[in-house]
mmCIF file of C-alpha atoms in Angstrom:
data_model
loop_
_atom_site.group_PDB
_atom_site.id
_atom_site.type_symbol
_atom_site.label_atom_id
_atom_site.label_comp_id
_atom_site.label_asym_id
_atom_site.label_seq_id
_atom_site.Cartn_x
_atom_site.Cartn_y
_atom_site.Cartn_z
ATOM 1 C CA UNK N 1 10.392 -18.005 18.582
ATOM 2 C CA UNK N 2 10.501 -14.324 18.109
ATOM 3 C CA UNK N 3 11.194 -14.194 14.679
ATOM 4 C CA UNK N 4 8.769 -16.968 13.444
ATOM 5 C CA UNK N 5 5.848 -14.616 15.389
ATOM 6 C CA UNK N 6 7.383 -11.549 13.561
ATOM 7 C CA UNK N 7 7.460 -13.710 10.114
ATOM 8 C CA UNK N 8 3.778 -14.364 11.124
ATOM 9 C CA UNK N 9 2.992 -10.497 12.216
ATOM 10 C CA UNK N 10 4.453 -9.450 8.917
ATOM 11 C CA UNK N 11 4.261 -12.324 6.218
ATOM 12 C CA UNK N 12 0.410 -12.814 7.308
ATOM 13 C CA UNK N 13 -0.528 -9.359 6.109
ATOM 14 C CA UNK N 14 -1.802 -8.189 9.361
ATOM 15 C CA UNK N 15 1.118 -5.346 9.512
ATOM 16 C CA UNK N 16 0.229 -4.221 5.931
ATOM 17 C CA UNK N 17 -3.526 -4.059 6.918
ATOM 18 C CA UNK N 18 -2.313 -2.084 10.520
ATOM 19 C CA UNK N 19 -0.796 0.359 7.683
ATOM 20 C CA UNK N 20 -3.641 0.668 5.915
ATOM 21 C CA UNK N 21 -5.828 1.813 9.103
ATOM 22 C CA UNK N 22 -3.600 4.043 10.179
ATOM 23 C CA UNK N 23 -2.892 6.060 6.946
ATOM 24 C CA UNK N 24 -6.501 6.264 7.144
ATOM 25 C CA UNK N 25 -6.976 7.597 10.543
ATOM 26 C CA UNK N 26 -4.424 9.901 9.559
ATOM 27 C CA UNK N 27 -6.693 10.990 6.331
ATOM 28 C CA UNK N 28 -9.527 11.423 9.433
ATOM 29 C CA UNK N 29 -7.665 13.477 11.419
ATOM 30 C CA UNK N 30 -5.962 15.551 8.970
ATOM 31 C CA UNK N 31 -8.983 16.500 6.707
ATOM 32 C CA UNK N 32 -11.392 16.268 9.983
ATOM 33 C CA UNK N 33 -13.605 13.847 8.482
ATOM 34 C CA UNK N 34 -17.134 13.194 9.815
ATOM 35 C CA UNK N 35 -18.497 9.720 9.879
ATOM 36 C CA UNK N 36 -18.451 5.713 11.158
ATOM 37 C CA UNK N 37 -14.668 6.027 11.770
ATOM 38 C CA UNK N 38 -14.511 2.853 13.674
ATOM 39 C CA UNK N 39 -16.935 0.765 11.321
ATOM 40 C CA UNK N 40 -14.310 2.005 7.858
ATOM 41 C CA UNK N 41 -11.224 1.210 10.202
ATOM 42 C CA UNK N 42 -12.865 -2.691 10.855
ATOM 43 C CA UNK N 43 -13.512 -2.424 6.629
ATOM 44 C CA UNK N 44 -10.329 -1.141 5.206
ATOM 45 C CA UNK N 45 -8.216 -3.722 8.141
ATOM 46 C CA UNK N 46 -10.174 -6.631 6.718
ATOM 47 C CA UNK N 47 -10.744 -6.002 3.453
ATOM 48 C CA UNK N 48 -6.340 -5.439 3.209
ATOM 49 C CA UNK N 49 -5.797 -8.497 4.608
ATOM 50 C CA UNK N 50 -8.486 -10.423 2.211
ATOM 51 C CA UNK N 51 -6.807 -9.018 -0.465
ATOM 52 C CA UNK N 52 -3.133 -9.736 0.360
ATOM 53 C CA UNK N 53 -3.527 -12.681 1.201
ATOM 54 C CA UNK N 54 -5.568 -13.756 -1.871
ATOM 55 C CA UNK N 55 -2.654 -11.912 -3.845
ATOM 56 C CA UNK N 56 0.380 -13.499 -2.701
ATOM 57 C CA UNK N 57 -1.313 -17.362 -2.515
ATOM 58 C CA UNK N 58 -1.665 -16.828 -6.659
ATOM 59 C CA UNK N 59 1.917 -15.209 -6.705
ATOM 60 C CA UNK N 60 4.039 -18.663 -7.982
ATOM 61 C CA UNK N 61 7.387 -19.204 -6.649
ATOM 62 C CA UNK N 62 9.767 -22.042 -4.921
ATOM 63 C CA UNK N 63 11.188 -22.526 -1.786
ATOM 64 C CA UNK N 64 13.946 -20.469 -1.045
ATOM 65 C CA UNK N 65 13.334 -17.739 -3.319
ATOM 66 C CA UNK N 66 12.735 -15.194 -1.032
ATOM 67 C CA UNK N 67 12.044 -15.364 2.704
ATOM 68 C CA UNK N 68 8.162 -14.278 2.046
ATOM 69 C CA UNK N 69 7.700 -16.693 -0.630
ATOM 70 C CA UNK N 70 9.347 -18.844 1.099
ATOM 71 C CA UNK N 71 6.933 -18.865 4.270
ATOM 72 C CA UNK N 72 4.035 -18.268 2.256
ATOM 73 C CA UNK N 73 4.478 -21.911 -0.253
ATOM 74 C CA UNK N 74 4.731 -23.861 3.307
ATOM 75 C CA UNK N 75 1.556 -22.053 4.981
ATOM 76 C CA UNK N 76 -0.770 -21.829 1.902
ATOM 77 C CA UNK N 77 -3.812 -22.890 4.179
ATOM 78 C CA UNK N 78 -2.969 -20.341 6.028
ATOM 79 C CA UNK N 79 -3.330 -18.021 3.337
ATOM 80 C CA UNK N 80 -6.536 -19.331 2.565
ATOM 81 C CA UNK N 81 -7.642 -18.769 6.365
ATOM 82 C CA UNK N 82 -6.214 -15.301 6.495
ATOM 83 C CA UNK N 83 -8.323 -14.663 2.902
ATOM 84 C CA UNK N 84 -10.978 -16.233 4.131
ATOM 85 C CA UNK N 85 -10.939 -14.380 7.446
ATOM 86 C CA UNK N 86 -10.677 -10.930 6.076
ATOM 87 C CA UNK N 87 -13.303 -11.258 3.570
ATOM 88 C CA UNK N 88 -15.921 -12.757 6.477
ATOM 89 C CA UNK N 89 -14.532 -9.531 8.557
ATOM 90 C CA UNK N 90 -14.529 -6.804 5.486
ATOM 91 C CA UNK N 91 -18.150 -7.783 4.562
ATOM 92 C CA UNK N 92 -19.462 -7.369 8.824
ATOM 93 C CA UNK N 93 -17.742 -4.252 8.668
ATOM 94 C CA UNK N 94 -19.334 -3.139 5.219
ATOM 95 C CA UNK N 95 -23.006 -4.045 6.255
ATOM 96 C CA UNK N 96 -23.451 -0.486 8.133
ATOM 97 C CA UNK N 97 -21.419 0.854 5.171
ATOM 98 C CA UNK N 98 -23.748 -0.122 2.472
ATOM 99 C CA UNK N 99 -25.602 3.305 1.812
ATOM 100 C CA UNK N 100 -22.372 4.365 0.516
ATOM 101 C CA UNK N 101 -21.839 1.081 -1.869
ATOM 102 C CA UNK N 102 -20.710 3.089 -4.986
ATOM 103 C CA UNK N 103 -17.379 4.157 -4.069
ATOM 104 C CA UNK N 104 -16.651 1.682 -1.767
ATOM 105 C CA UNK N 105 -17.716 -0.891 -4.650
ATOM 106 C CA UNK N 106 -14.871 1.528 -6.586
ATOM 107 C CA UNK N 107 -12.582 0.701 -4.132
ATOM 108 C CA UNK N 108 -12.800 -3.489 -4.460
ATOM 109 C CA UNK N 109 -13.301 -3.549 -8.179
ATOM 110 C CA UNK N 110 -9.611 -1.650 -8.278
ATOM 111 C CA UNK N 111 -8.339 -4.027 -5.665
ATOM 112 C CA UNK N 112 -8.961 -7.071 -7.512
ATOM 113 C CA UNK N 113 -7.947 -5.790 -10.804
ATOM 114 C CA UNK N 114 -4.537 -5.604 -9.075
ATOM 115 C CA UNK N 115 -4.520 -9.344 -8.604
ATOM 116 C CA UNK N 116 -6.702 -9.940 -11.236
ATOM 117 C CA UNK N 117 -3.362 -11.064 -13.292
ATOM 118 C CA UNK N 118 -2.459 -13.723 -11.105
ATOM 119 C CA UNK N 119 -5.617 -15.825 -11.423
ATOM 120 C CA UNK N 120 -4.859 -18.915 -13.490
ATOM 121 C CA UNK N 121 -7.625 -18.643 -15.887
ATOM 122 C CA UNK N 122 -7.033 -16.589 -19.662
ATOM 123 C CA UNK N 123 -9.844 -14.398 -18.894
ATOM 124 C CA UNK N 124 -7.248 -12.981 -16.528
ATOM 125 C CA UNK N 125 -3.860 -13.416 -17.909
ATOM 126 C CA UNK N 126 -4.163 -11.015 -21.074
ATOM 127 C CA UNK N 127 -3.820 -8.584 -18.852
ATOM 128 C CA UNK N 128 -0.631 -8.656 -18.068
ATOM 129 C CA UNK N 129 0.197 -7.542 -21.233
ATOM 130 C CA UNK N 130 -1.660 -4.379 -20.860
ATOM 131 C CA UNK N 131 -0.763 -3.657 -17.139
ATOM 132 C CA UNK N 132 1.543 -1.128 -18.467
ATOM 133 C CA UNK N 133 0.478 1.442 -15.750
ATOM 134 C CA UNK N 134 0.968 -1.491 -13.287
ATOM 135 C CA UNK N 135 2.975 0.870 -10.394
ATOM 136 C CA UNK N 136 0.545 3.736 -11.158
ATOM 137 C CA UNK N 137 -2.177 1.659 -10.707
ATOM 138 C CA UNK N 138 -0.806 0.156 -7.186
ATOM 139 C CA UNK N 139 -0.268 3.620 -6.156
ATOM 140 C CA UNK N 140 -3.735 4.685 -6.940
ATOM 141 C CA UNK N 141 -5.333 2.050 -4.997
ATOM 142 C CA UNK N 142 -3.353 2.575 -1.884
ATOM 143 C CA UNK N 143 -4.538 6.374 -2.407
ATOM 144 C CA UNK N 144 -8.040 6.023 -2.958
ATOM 145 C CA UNK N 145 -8.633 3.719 -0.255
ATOM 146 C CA UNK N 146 -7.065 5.492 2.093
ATOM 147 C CA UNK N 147 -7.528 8.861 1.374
ATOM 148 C CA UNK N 148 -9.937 9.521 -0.976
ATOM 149 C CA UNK N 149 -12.505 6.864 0.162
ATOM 150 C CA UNK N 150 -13.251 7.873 2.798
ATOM 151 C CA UNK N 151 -13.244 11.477 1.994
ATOM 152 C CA UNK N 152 -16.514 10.245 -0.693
ATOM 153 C CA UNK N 153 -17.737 8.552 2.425
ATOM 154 C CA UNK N 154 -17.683 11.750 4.669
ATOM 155 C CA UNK N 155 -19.117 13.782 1.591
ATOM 156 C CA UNK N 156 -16.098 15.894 1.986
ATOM 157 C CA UNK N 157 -14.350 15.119 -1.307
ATOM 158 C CA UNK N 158 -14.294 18.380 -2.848
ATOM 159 C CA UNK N 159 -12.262 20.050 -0.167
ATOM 160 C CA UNK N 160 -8.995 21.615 -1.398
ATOM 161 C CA UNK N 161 -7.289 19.859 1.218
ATOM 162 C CA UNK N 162 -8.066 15.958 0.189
ATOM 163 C CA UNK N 163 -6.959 17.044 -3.190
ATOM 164 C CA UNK N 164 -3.152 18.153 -1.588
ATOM 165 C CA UNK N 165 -3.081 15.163 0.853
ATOM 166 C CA UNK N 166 -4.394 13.095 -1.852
ATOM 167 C CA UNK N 167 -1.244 14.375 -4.145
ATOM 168 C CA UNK N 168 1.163 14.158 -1.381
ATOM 169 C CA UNK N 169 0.158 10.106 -1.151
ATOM 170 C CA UNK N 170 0.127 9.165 -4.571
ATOM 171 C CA UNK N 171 3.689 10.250 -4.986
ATOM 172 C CA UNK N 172 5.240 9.332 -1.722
ATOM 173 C CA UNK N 173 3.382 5.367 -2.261
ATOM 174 C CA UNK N 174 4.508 5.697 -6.093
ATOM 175 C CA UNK N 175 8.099 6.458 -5.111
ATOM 176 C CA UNK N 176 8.397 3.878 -2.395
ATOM 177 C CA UNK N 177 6.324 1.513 -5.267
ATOM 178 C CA UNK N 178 9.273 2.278 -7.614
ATOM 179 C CA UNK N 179 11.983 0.804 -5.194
ATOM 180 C CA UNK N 180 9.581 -2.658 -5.122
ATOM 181 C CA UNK N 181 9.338 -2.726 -8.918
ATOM 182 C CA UNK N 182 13.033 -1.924 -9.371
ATOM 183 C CA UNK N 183 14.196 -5.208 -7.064
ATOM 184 C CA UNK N 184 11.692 -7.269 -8.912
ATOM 185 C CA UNK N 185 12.322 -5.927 -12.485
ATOM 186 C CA UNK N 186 13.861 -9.321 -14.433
ATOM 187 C CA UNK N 187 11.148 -11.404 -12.523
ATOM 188 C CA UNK N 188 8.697 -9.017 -13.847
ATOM 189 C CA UNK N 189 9.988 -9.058 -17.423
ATOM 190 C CA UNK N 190 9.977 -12.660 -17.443
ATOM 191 C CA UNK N 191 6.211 -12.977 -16.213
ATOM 192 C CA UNK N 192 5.830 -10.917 -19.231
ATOM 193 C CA UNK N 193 4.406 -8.014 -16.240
ATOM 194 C CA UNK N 194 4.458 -4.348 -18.526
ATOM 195 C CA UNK N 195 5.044 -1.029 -16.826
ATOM 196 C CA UNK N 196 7.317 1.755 -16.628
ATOM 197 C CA UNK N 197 9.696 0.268 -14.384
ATOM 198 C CA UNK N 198 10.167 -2.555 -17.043
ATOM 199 C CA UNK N 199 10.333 -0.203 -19.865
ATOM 200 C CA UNK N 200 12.915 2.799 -18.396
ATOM 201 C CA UNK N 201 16.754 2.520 -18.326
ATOM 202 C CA UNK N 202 18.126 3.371 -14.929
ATOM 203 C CA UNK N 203 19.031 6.991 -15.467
ATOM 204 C CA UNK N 204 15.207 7.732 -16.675
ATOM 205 C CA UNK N 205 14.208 5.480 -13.455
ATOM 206 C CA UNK N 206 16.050 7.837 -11.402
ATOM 207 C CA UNK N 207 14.634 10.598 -12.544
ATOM 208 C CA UNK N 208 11.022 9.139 -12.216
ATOM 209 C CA UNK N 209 11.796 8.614 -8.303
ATOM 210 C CA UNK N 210 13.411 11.563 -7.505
ATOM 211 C CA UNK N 211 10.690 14.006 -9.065
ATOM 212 C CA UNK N 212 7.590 11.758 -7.564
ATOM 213 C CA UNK N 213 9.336 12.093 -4.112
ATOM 214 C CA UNK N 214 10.106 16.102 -4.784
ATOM 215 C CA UNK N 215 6.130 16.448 -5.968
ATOM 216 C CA UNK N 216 5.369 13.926 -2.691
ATOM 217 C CA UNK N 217 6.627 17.125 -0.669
ATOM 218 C CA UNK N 218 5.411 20.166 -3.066
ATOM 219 C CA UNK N 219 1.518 18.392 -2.053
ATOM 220 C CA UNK N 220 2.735 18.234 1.633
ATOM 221 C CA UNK N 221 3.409 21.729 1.800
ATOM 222 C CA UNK N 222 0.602 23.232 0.214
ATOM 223 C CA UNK N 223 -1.646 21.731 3.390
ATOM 224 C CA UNK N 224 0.883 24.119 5.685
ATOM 225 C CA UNK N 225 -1.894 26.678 6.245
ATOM 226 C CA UNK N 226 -4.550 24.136 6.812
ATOM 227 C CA UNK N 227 -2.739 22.066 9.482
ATOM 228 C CA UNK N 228 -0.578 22.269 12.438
ATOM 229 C CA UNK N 229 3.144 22.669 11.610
ATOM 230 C CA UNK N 230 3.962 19.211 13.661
ATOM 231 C CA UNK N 231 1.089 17.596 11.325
ATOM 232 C CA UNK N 232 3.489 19.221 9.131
ATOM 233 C CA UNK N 233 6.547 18.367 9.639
ATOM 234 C CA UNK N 234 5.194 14.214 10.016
ATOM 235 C CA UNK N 235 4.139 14.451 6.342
ATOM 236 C CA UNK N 236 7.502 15.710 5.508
ATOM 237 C CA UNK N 237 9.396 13.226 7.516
ATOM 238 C CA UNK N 238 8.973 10.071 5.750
ATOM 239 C CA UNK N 239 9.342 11.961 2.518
ATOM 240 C CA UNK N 240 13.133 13.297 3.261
ATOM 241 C CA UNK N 241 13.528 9.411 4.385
ATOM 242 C CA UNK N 242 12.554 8.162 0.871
ATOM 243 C CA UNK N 243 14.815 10.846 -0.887
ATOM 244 C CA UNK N 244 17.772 8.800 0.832
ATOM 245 C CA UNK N 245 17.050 5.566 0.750
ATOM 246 C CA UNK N 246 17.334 4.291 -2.779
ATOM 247 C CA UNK N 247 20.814 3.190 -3.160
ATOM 248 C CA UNK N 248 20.503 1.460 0.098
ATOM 249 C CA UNK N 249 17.196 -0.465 -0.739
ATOM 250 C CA UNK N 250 19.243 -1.760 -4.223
ATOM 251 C CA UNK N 251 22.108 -2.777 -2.128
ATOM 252 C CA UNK N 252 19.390 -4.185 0.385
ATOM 253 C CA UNK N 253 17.081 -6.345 -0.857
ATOM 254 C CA UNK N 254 15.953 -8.668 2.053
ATOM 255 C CA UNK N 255 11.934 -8.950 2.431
ATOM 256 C CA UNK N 256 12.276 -7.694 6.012
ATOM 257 C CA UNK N 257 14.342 -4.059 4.127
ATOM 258 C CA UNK N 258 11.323 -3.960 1.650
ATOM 259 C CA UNK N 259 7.919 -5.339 3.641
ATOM 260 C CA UNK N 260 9.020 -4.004 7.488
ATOM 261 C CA UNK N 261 10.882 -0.863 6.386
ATOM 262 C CA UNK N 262 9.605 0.649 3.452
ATOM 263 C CA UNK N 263 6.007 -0.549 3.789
ATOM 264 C CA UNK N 264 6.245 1.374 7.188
ATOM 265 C CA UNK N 265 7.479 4.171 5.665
ATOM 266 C CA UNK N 266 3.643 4.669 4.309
ATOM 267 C CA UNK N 267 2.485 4.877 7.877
ATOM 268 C CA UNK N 268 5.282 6.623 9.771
ATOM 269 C CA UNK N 269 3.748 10.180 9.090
ATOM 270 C CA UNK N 270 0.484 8.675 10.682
ATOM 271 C CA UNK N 271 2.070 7.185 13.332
ATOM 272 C CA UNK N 272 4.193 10.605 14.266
ATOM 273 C CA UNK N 273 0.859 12.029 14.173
ATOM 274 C CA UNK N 274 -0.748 9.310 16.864
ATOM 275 C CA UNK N 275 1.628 10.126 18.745
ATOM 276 C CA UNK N 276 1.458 13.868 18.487
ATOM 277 C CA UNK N 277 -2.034 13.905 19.094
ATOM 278 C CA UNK N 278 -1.858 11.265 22.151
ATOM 279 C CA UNK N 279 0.918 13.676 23.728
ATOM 280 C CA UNK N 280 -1.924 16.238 23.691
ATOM 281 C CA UNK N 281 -1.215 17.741 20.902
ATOM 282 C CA UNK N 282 2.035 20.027 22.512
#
C-alpha cells in the first residue's frame, strides 16, 4: 500500500510540481520579492503538473520498460485527469495574474515547446530534428519559471542578485539534466531526439558536467554578501551533492534514483532554507 501511494505521490507529478513551488519560494525569499506570493505558488503548482502530465501521456513506451512508464501506460486516464486538473487549477490561479500576461505567456509558450515534440502531428515532429539545445532548453525553463518569472512579476528583474541566483540554477538544473539525458541517450538517438548529450563522447560529457556544476557554485558564491551565510551554505549543499553523484546515478538507474533523488536535489537548497527560516532563522 505504501509504495503504490508513493508511485502515485511521485509518478502523478504532484512531487515535481511541490519542487517547483518551493524553488520558487526560495527565489521569494532569497531575492525578497514583493508580490501575490500565494496566487504564483497556486500558478506555477498547477501549471507543473498540467504540463507533466500532458508530457509523459505523449511519451510512447511498453509495459515494463521502466517503472514510470510502466505506471503511467496502465493509468493514462489518470494522466488525462491530472492534465486536466492542473490546467483548470493553473488558469484560477492566473486570473489575478493577468496584468502581468507577457512573461508569464513567456513562460507557457517555452513549456509547451518542450513537449511540443511529442505531439503526434508533423507540424510537431520536425522538431526533433532541430532540438539540438534540447537539455539547455529544459534547463532554461526550469530557470525562468522559477526564478526569473517571478522576479519580471515583482518588477525586480534587474537586480544583480536574480542575475547570480539565476546563474547558480541554470547550471545546477543543467548538470542534474545531464545525468537524465546520459541514462536515456540510445533511446534518445533512436527517437531521432538531437542535443549535446547525443552528440559528445563520454570524456567531453564529463567535462560538460563537471564545469556546469563548478559554475553552479561560482553563481552561488557571488550572492555571499547579499545573503545570510546559512542561505549560503543551502545553495552550496546540493551543489557538492551533484559533484559526487555521477558515477553512482550511471550505476543507478532506477526511476525512484532519478525522479525521487535527483529531482529533489533541485529543491533541497529550498527546503534547508524552510527550514532555516521556520527555526527562526538561528
Amino acid at each position: 500500500m505504501f509504495r503504490g501511494l508513493f508511485n502515485f505521490f511521485l509518478f502523478s507529478s504532484i512531487f515535481i510540481a511541490i519542487c517547483a513551488v518551493m524553488m520558487t519560494w526560495q527565489s521569494n525569499e532569497t531575492l525578497h520579492l514583493e508580490y501575490d506570493r500565494l496566487r504564483f505558488y497556486g500558478f506555477v503548482f498547477f501549471a507543473t503538473l498540467c504540463s507533466y502530465n500532458f508530457h509523459w501521456y505523449l511519451t510512447p513506451g511498453v509495459i515494463h520498460q521502466s517503472e514510470r512508464i510502466s505506471w503511467g501506460l496502465r493509468r493514462r486516464k489518470l494522466q488525462l485527469l491530472g492534465c486536466g486538473i492542473g490546467m483548470i487549477g493553473a488558469i484560477w490561479f492566473l486570473i489575478p495574474l493577468l496584468h502581468h500576461w507577457l512573461p508569464i505567456a513567456g513562460a507557457v509558450l517555452l513549456t509547451f515547446l518542450y513537449s511540443a515534440p511529442k505531439v503526434p502531428h508533423p507540424a510537431f515532429r520536425w522538431l526533433k530534428r532541430i532540438a539540438i539545445g534540447k537539455t539547455i532548453f529544459l534547463s532554461f525553463v526550469w530557470t525562468y519559471v522559477t526564478t526569473l518569472l517571478p522576479a519580471l512579476v515583482a518588477g525586480q528583474a534587474g537586480d544583480i542578485s536574480v542575475l547570480y541566483l539565476t546563474g547558480h540554477r541554470f547550471f545546477l538544473i543543467y548538470a542534474i539534466c545531464i545525468l537524465f539525458d546520459y541514462r536515456d541517450r540510445e533511446a534518445d538517438r533512436q527517437e531521432g531526439i538531437r542535443s549535446l548529450i547525443t552528440y559528445f563522447d563520454d570524456n567531453n560529457l564529463s567535462k560538460l558536467y563537471y564545469g556546469s556544476v563548478l559554475l553552479a557554485a561560482l553563481f552561488a558564491l557571488l550572492l555571499a554578501p547579499a545573503v545570510p551565510v546559512f542561505v549560503l551554505c543551502s545553495l552550496i549543499a546540493p551543489v557538492a551533492i551533484t559533484s559526487m553523484i555521477k558515477r553512482y546515478s550511471q550505476e543507478h538507474t532506477s526511476d525512484y534514483v532519478y525522479y525521487f533523488y535527483l529531482d529533489g536535489l533541485m529543491m533541497l537548497s529550498a527546503l534547508l532554507h524552510f527550514a532555516w527560516s521556520a527555526a527562526g532563522g538561528i
